[in-house]
Amino acid sequence: MGIRKKVTFIICLLCISLTTTVCIIAGLITTSDKKTDIGSSLAETAFLTSEKLDRYMWSRYSEIKTFSQVDSLVSVDNQQTTRDMLNNLQSNIPAFSWIGLTDKKGKVVASTGSILEGVDISMRPVFTEGIKGEFLGDVHDAVLLSKLLPNPTGEPMKFVDVSFAISDIKGEKKGVLAAHLSWEWVREVQRRVIALEKHKRNLQVYIVSLNGNTVLLGPEKSIGKTLNIETVDTARTKKNGWAVERLPDGKEYLIGYSFSNGYYEYKGFGWTVLTIQPLQEAYKPVVMNILFIAITGVVFTLLFSIGGWYFAGTIAEPLVFAAEAADKLRFGDVAPIPVYKGVKEAEALCRSINELIFSLSDAEKRLDKMQYAAHTDRLTGLPNRAALDEYIVKTTALAARNEKPLEFLYIDLDGFKPINDKYGHAAGDLVLIEVGKRLNECIRKEEIVARIGGDEFVAIIYSDESNAGESVAQRILNALTSPFDIGTMEVSAGCSIGISRWNKDLSVKAVLENADKALYMSKKSGKNRFTRL
């Protein structure tokens, strides 16, 4: 492939990458905006639904309350007249499935459709609580009325109770006016909300009770079950808003929420209204927008690539030369690049790069030499104390992450001082050089043995085997048993070793002190041996 094609290909690749990045960023921004828009809309729908429920319940609550204060309700002794009054109220407000009037003992004296007349309901909350003044009973299954009221759907009947005490002119309580409000009107509110929000696919409306987080209204399979999700708790503190949450089915949903606060004197049941839509459904329009942006980006990329083909011919060659030189320099290969003739700026660029290459190469060589000298013992060629400290920092960090121990070996030569005293320091230096070579052969490449001064050495073994330190120590003892050649004769010098194990709960200083103590114990016990502490 020619240089011109390569440069054009790079330009094309860069354009595609840039376009893709722009598409992704635009998609993320659009997704975030869309999520906010839909979430706010769901929150508004939840609020309006909650307000509609509260207003509706307030109306029914107020109607029963007002009716309970009608004087004629108490003064009329004719059962049929009272029954007609109740039937008339029910016919005007069909949401009341049943309305009944009891005496002060809890016996139903008149009711709509004559249902439960003569029945004692004194033990029912609608009477026991209502006789105290007023009572609101949350959603519950029908008990006495389930077989007496018409039920064309065949589904379990649910009611909301409203009852008020009936008093005469003197304030003496004469009984209770009780009403069962059919739950079917709430279902109708649910159907209307879903029908009005046609653009929100798979939208569901939930009503969750205050006590027990029971689903009062929602998909058929969820009714009566507990819905313990974070959004319900949030609704009870923040009242109204939206959130994204993963539900028990494992999918993420956008959830609008609103907490029922009641309306005027109607205190409400503390219902939480949730409007829920799958996040995947909410994002479908966003996906289409991203696809459109991507296609547009590809078209523009092709146009810019064609233009780049012609433009690349004039600037590609010097740039390619510079890139090749940079690659060679990066891999340690110092080689000058040909000077590009014909374009003044390109020629100056090539010369500047050549000068930079040689300057960097020379500086790198000097730096390598300085670094090597700073971390190497001049006599033995082993790492020195500075190199050991640097190795300890890196290796202990790695060992701590991998939860593996390190073995520290403190090594001191036996019989070295007599060699120096008898044969001179030059002979001692030859022994130390040979000791360094033999010690290096006893460890692996990733491990270290360093001379820390005189005839003292420290080795660090990276292994989780329980006897790794002993194994290396024995190899060292064996290696230093052989005589050392100092030119005209051979001398012998063994060593004593102290071993201590490091783990992430110990400091390096403490481990080195332990190894030094163990070394002393080896010396004291007869030398030419190792001791662990």
XYZ file of C-alpha atoms in Angstrom:
533
model
C 0.000 0.000 0.000
C 1.435 3.373 -1.000
C 2.102 6.199 1.422
C -0.749 8.220 -0.014
C -3.189 5.364 0.565
C -1.903 4.829 4.076
C -2.340 8.475 5.045
C -5.787 8.535 3.486
C -6.683 5.358 5.365
C -5.517 6.934 8.632
C -7.536 10.070 7.916
C -10.566 7.892 7.149
C -10.065 5.904 10.364
C -9.701 9.054 12.429
C -12.849 10.517 10.874
C -14.798 7.352 11.602
C -13.520 7.289 15.185
C -14.395 10.939 15.660
C -17.838 10.456 14.122
C -18.476 7.394 16.263
C -17.422 9.275 19.387
C -19.693 12.179 18.503
C -22.566 9.761 17.870
C -22.021 8.058 21.207
C -21.836 11.345 23.091
C -24.893 12.679 21.270
C -26.674 9.399 21.982
C -25.832 9.580 25.671
C -27.008 13.182 25.893
C -30.186 12.353 23.979
C -30.761 9.300 26.139
C -30.326 11.347 29.293
C -32.685 14.053 28.022
C -35.224 11.484 26.887
C -35.047 9.684 30.211
C -35.604 12.973 32.024
C -38.530 13.902 29.754
C -40.256 10.540 30.092
C -39.479 10.322 33.800
C -40.963 13.778 34.381
C -44.004 12.829 32.305
C -44.471 9.619 34.296
C -44.135 11.589 37.528
C -46.778 14.036 36.312
C -49.090 11.165 35.322
C -48.617 9.564 38.738
C -49.357 12.872 40.459
C -52.494 13.527 38.390
C -53.673 9.967 38.998
C -53.063 10.295 42.730
C -54.843 13.641 42.799
C -57.757 12.214 40.825
C -58.075 9.326 43.293
C -57.927 11.688 46.272
C -60.504 14.055 44.806
C -62.797 11.194 43.915
C -62.505 9.712 47.415
C -63.022 13.152 48.934
C -66.221 13.555 46.939
C -67.608 10.200 48.128
C -66.387 10.889 51.666
C -68.053 14.310 51.661
C -71.302 12.932 50.218
C -71.658 10.300 52.933
C -70.631 12.808 55.593
C -73.178 15.361 54.347
C -75.914 12.749 54.071
C -75.172 11.531 57.623
C -75.959 15.052 58.900
C -79.407 15.232 57.298
C -81.943 15.520 60.137
C -84.617 13.537 58.334
C -82.321 10.496 58.285
C -82.658 10.258 62.070
C -86.217 11.473 62.456
C -87.823 9.203 59.866
C -89.221 6.106 61.543
C -90.527 4.492 58.400
C -88.012 1.867 57.206
C -89.217 2.042 53.593
C -88.760 5.818 53.463
C -85.203 5.522 54.775
C -84.489 2.719 52.306
C -85.809 4.875 49.449
C -83.500 7.729 50.500
C -80.502 5.398 50.457
C -81.489 3.859 47.113
C -81.848 7.334 45.647
C -78.343 8.240 46.819
C -76.930 5.045 45.312
C -78.684 5.564 41.979
C -77.144 9.049 41.709
C -73.699 7.781 42.712
C -73.306 4.215 41.343
C -69.809 3.925 42.844
C -71.513 3.099 46.160
C -72.062 -0.650 46.002
C -73.949 -0.640 49.267
C -75.232 1.985 51.756
C -76.740 1.014 55.060
C -78.079 2.610 58.229
C -77.644 0.868 61.597
C -79.113 1.499 65.003
C -76.865 2.316 67.917
C -76.366 -1.398 68.626
C -75.023 -2.173 65.151
C -78.098 -3.767 63.575
C -78.796 -2.754 59.948
C -82.240 -1.115 59.917
C -82.302 0.036 56.278
C -80.052 -0.409 53.269
C -79.869 -0.215 49.502
C -81.650 -3.155 47.934
C -82.633 -4.289 51.476
C -79.298 -6.155 51.567
C -78.126 -7.110 55.092
C -81.191 -5.553 56.733
C -81.631 -7.072 60.167
C -78.006 -8.288 60.217
C -75.843 -7.395 63.204
C -72.587 -5.759 62.032
C -71.610 -4.457 65.462
C -68.303 -6.342 65.301
C -67.309 -4.928 61.935
C -64.840 -1.973 61.849
C -67.307 0.016 59.770
C -69.510 0.156 62.892
C -67.042 -0.110 65.793
C -64.907 2.714 64.394
C -67.715 4.658 62.734
C -69.759 4.997 65.939
C -66.790 6.931 67.394
C -67.302 9.657 64.791
C -66.042 8.613 61.360
C -64.168 5.766 59.718
C -62.235 5.204 56.506
C -61.374 1.599 55.710
C -58.672 0.816 53.146
C -59.181 -1.666 50.311
C -60.370 -5.077 51.502
C -62.181 -8.131 50.149
C -65.943 -8.314 50.503
C -66.992 -10.572 53.371
C -70.729 -10.245 54.005
C -71.613 -8.758 50.615
C -69.653 -10.993 48.257
C -72.605 -13.354 47.668
C -75.364 -10.746 47.970
C -74.291 -8.094 45.453
C -74.352 -8.634 41.685
C -70.916 -9.508 40.279
C -71.049 -9.842 36.479
C -67.232 -10.089 36.102
C -66.855 -12.948 38.540
C -63.666 -11.362 39.954
C -63.154 -11.026 43.731
C -65.037 -7.961 44.973
C -63.095 -5.290 46.832
C -64.412 -2.270 48.734
C -63.367 0.899 50.481
C -65.406 1.649 53.603
C -66.773 5.040 54.678
C -68.939 5.438 57.766
C -70.135 8.250 60.048
C -71.954 8.280 63.342
C -75.614 9.484 63.239
C -76.675 11.796 66.058
C -79.977 13.452 66.968
C -80.509 17.094 67.806
C -79.315 16.545 71.365
C -76.072 14.992 70.092
C -76.977 11.514 71.214
C -75.627 8.860 68.832
C -78.400 6.896 67.165
C -76.394 4.663 64.834
C -74.014 4.636 61.884
C -74.396 5.495 58.208
C -72.042 3.120 56.382
C -71.125 2.814 52.711
C -69.021 0.391 50.702
C -67.352 2.096 47.778
C -66.706 -0.292 44.874
C -63.047 -0.694 43.858
C -64.158 -0.875 40.225
C -64.055 2.918 39.875
C -60.299 2.809 40.578
C -59.842 0.249 37.820
C -61.660 2.628 35.489
C -59.217 5.415 36.426
C -56.357 3.025 35.644
C -57.787 2.160 32.219
C -58.306 5.828 31.346
C -54.759 6.803 32.350
C -53.255 4.032 30.213
C -55.536 4.911 27.271
C -54.572 8.606 27.419
C -50.847 7.794 27.459
C -50.844 5.927 24.133
C -47.286 7.044 23.283
C -45.990 5.254 26.368
C -45.883 1.620 25.387
C -46.317 -1.047 28.077
C -47.281 1.555 30.680
C -48.612 0.118 33.955
C -50.305 1.915 36.843
C -49.812 0.544 40.351
C -51.425 1.506 43.652
C -49.483 0.305 46.707
C -50.913 0.331 50.233
C -49.217 2.114 53.122
C -49.255 -0.897 55.417
C -47.394 -3.919 54.092
C -46.616 -2.435 50.635
C -49.419 -4.549 49.164
C -50.287 -4.030 45.494
C -53.925 -2.898 45.484
C -54.039 -2.199 41.769
C -51.759 -3.245 38.944
C -51.199 -6.166 36.575
C -53.392 -9.097 37.548
C -50.495 -11.321 38.684
C -49.156 -8.639 41.048
C -52.395 -7.772 42.904
C -52.277 -8.782 46.541
C -48.495 -9.304 46.487
C -45.896 -7.259 48.344
C -43.888 -4.742 46.324
C -40.790 -3.874 48.356
C -38.842 -1.523 46.097
C -36.826 1.565 46.868
C -39.096 3.864 44.844
C -42.050 3.181 47.172
C -39.972 4.300 50.165
C -38.745 7.329 48.222
C -42.322 8.330 47.355
C -43.237 8.469 51.046
C -40.488 10.990 51.731
C -40.220 12.980 48.489
C -43.946 12.704 47.654
C -43.605 13.161 43.886
C -40.908 12.457 41.286
C -39.386 9.732 39.156
C -36.591 7.189 39.343
C -34.928 4.325 37.475
C -35.002 1.012 39.328
C -34.490 -2.673 38.641
C -37.608 -4.596 39.672
C -37.759 -8.209 40.907
C -38.104 -9.473 37.317
C -34.511 -8.313 36.699
C -35.423 -5.557 34.205
C -34.915 -1.809 34.588
C -37.919 0.505 34.571
C -38.653 4.205 34.539
C -40.988 4.829 37.464
C -43.041 7.926 38.179
C -44.310 8.094 41.746
C -46.716 10.137 43.840
C -47.805 9.780 47.454
C -51.452 10.293 48.357
C -51.842 13.162 50.827
C -55.625 13.278 50.880
C -57.773 16.260 49.929
C -59.147 18.881 52.312
C -60.649 17.082 55.347
C -60.249 13.681 53.638
C -56.922 12.458 55.065
C -56.397 9.696 52.530
C -55.120 6.141 52.890
C -51.446 6.867 52.205
C -51.544 5.147 48.819
C -48.452 5.273 46.613
C -49.248 5.623 42.913
C -46.619 4.300 40.498
C -46.586 4.718 36.731
C -44.092 2.203 35.362
C -42.621 1.807 31.881
C -39.799 -0.550 30.794
C -36.613 1.439 30.199
C -36.076 -0.396 26.901
C -39.435 0.810 25.595
C -38.703 4.372 26.664
C -35.405 4.358 24.759
C -36.742 3.119 21.399
C -37.099 6.628 19.917
C -33.571 7.403 21.120
C -32.191 4.361 19.290
C -33.730 5.593 16.039
C -32.180 9.037 16.539
C -28.750 7.537 17.205
C -29.050 5.398 14.065
C -29.863 8.485 11.988
C -26.875 10.362 13.459
C -24.585 7.400 12.765
C -25.656 7.119 9.118
C -25.185 10.850 8.636
C -21.743 10.612 10.216
C -20.705 7.783 7.891
C -21.749 9.807 4.833
C -19.706 12.816 5.957
C -16.758 10.541 6.779
C -16.729 9.270 3.189
C -16.799 12.809 1.832
C -13.924 13.943 4.059
C -11.928 10.827 3.166
C -12.205 11.607 -0.545
C -11.011 15.135 0.111
C -8.231 13.775 2.309
C -7.017 11.536 -0.533
C -6.061 14.564 -2.596
C -4.798 16.636 0.297
C -2.650 13.787 1.680
C -0.479 13.716 -1.435
C 1.213 16.986 -0.468
C 1.866 16.348 3.224
C 1.899 12.578 3.690
C 5.515 11.735 2.951
C 7.295 13.866 5.603
C 4.754 12.819 8.198
C 5.302 9.148 7.381
C 9.068 9.627 7.608
C 8.621 11.274 11.020
C 6.361 8.467 12.240
C 8.847 5.795 11.146
C 11.680 7.596 12.915
C 9.590 7.928 16.081
C 8.765 4.190 16.007
C 12.439 3.271 15.624
C 13.376 5.577 18.480
C 10.624 4.108 20.665
C 12.044 0.614 20.203
C 15.623 1.743 20.796
C 16.745 1.791 17.165
C 18.532 5.046 16.482
C 18.620 5.754 12.769
C 18.411 9.055 10.860
C 15.547 9.614 8.470
C 16.017 10.734 4.844
C 15.695 14.482 4.372
C 12.538 15.174 2.366
C 13.315 17.479 -0.559
C 10.877 19.694 -2.354
C 8.897 21.196 0.504
C 10.788 23.663 2.690
C 8.802 22.982 5.849
C 9.093 19.181 5.370
C 12.864 19.443 4.867
C 13.231 21.490 8.077
C 11.043 18.979 9.925
C 13.227 16.032 8.869
C 16.416 17.782 9.962
C 14.913 18.770 13.316
C 13.769 15.216 13.939
C 17.238 13.865 13.107
C 18.807 16.255 15.614
C 16.195 15.301 18.215
C 16.837 11.580 17.653
C 20.561 11.885 18.294
C 20.038 14.159 21.298
C 17.535 11.796 22.891
C 19.672 8.763 22.130
C 22.726 10.323 23.746
C 20.740 11.444 26.788
C 19.159 8.003 27.156
C 22.583 6.285 27.119
C 23.923 8.634 29.775
C 20.802 8.135 31.879
C 21.074 4.335 31.631
C 24.710 4.448 32.735
C 23.895 6.720 35.673
C 20.975 4.579 36.763
C 23.032 1.389 36.503
C 25.847 2.905 38.527
C 23.459 4.187 41.197
C 21.879 0.749 41.724
C 24.897 -1.557 41.317
C 27.664 -2.573 43.691
C 30.886 -1.660 41.906
C 32.871 -4.648 43.112
C 30.496 -7.604 42.733
C 28.104 -6.251 40.111
C 25.207 -7.195 42.404
C 22.397 -4.760 43.209
C 23.312 -2.414 46.066
C 21.250 -1.205 49.009
C 19.430 1.445 46.906
C 18.415 -1.196 44.370
C 17.330 -3.475 47.228
C 15.143 -0.750 48.755
C 13.496 -0.069 45.398
C 12.914 -3.792 44.831
C 11.405 -4.183 48.312
C 8.858 -1.397 47.686
C 7.678 -2.920 44.397
C 7.768 -6.557 45.491
C 6.000 -6.098 48.835
C 3.212 -4.189 47.088
C 2.815 -6.995 44.527
C 2.980 -9.700 47.214
C 0.379 -7.883 49.336
C -2.030 -7.709 46.387
C -1.539 -11.407 45.654
C -1.556 -12.269 49.380
C 1.733 -14.153 49.100
C 4.651 -14.109 51.563
C 8.264 -13.174 50.906
C 11.355 -14.909 52.320
C 14.142 -12.586 53.541
C 17.612 -14.199 53.780
C 20.331 -12.305 55.666
C 23.744 -13.748 54.572
C 27.133 -13.164 56.187
C 30.368 -14.874 55.085
C 32.237 -17.111 57.546
C 36.013 -16.832 57.680
C 36.230 -13.808 55.366
C 38.172 -11.557 57.730
C 41.113 -14.017 58.010
C 41.373 -14.062 54.203
C 41.635 -10.263 54.152
C 44.128 -10.261 56.999
C 46.302 -13.052 55.599
C 46.150 -12.513 51.839
C 45.194 -8.865 51.565
C 42.155 -6.924 50.421
C 42.767 -7.737 46.743
C 42.296 -11.430 47.507
C 39.220 -10.584 49.580
C 37.787 -8.655 46.605
C 38.269 -11.692 44.343
C 36.383 -13.821 46.867
C 33.520 -11.293 47.043
C 33.266 -11.175 43.236
C 33.009 -14.958 43.062
C 30.514 -15.027 45.951
C 28.329 -12.572 44.025
C 28.343 -14.845 40.973
C 27.463 -17.941 42.980
C 24.689 -16.181 44.911
C 23.133 -14.989 41.653
C 23.036 -18.574 40.414
C 21.051 -19.652 43.492
C 18.018 -17.428 42.812
C 15.561 -16.902 39.988
C 15.613 -13.925 37.616
C 12.629 -12.241 39.262
C 14.274 -12.484 42.711
C 17.151 -10.440 44.091
C 20.361 -10.834 46.059
C 22.082 -7.575 47.019
C 25.338 -6.663 48.709
C 24.547 -4.278 51.542
C 28.079 -3.797 52.834
C 31.345 -5.668 53.515
C 30.634 -9.386 53.372
C 26.893 -9.018 54.116
C 24.207 -9.835 51.575
C 20.393 -9.918 51.535
C 18.319 -12.166 49.287
C 14.531 -11.911 48.812
C 12.636 -14.965 47.602
C 9.166 -14.562 46.102
C 7.391 -17.829 46.852
C 4.437 -19.119 48.884
C 6.043 -22.496 49.548
C 6.538 -23.053 53.269
C 10.141 -24.232 52.889
C 11.212 -21.914 50.064
C 13.635 -19.985 52.301
C 15.291 -23.159 53.597
C 15.659 -24.552 50.052
C 17.434 -21.443 48.771
C 19.522 -21.180 51.916
C 20.746 -24.761 51.462
C 21.639 -24.054 47.818
C 23.674 -21.054 48.941
C 25.482 -23.063 51.620
C 26.335 -25.722 49.031
C 27.449 -23.129 46.469
C 29.829 -21.395 48.885
C 31.346 -24.665 50.167
C 33.625 -24.960 47.091
C 37.028 -23.230 47.436
C 37.670 -19.803 45.877
C 40.548 -19.222 43.451
C 42.543 -16.101 44.364
C 45.224 -16.531 41.732
C 48.078 -18.511 43.237
C 46.050 -20.565 45.656
C 42.568 -21.502 46.794
C 40.810 -20.403 49.968
C 37.566 -21.459 51.633
C 34.827 -19.279 53.091
C 31.395 -20.535 54.045
C 28.449 -18.474 55.247
C 25.779 -18.218 57.931
C 22.189 -17.355 57.033
C 19.216 -15.947 58.921
C 15.718 -16.455 57.453
C 12.516 -14.529 58.227
C 9.185 -14.526 56.437
C 7.339 -11.329 55.505
C 3.600 -10.936 54.995
C 1.393 -7.898 54.573
C 0.800 -7.628 58.324
C 4.545 -7.140 59.076
C 6.901 -4.266 58.371
C 10.013 -4.840 56.287
C 12.119 -3.352 59.065
C 10.821 -5.918 61.566
C 11.462 -8.796 59.168
C 15.030 -7.674 58.447
C 15.679 -7.378 62.193
C 14.352 -10.921 62.683
C 16.565 -12.202 59.849
C 19.570 -10.440 61.424
C 18.801 -12.069 64.785
C 18.468 -15.458 63.100
C 21.848 -14.864 61.422
C 23.394 -14.181 64.817
C 21.890 -17.435 66.109
C 23.454 -19.301 63.161
C 26.839 -17.775 63.920
C 26.530 -18.618 67.590
C 25.460 -22.209 66.841
C 28.589 -23.046 64.909
C 28.343 -21.126 61.586
C 27.906 -22.550 58.060
C 24.176 -23.112 58.648
C 20.819 -21.336 58.460
C 18.293 -20.462 61.151
C 14.689 -19.297 60.776
C 13.145 -16.796 63.124
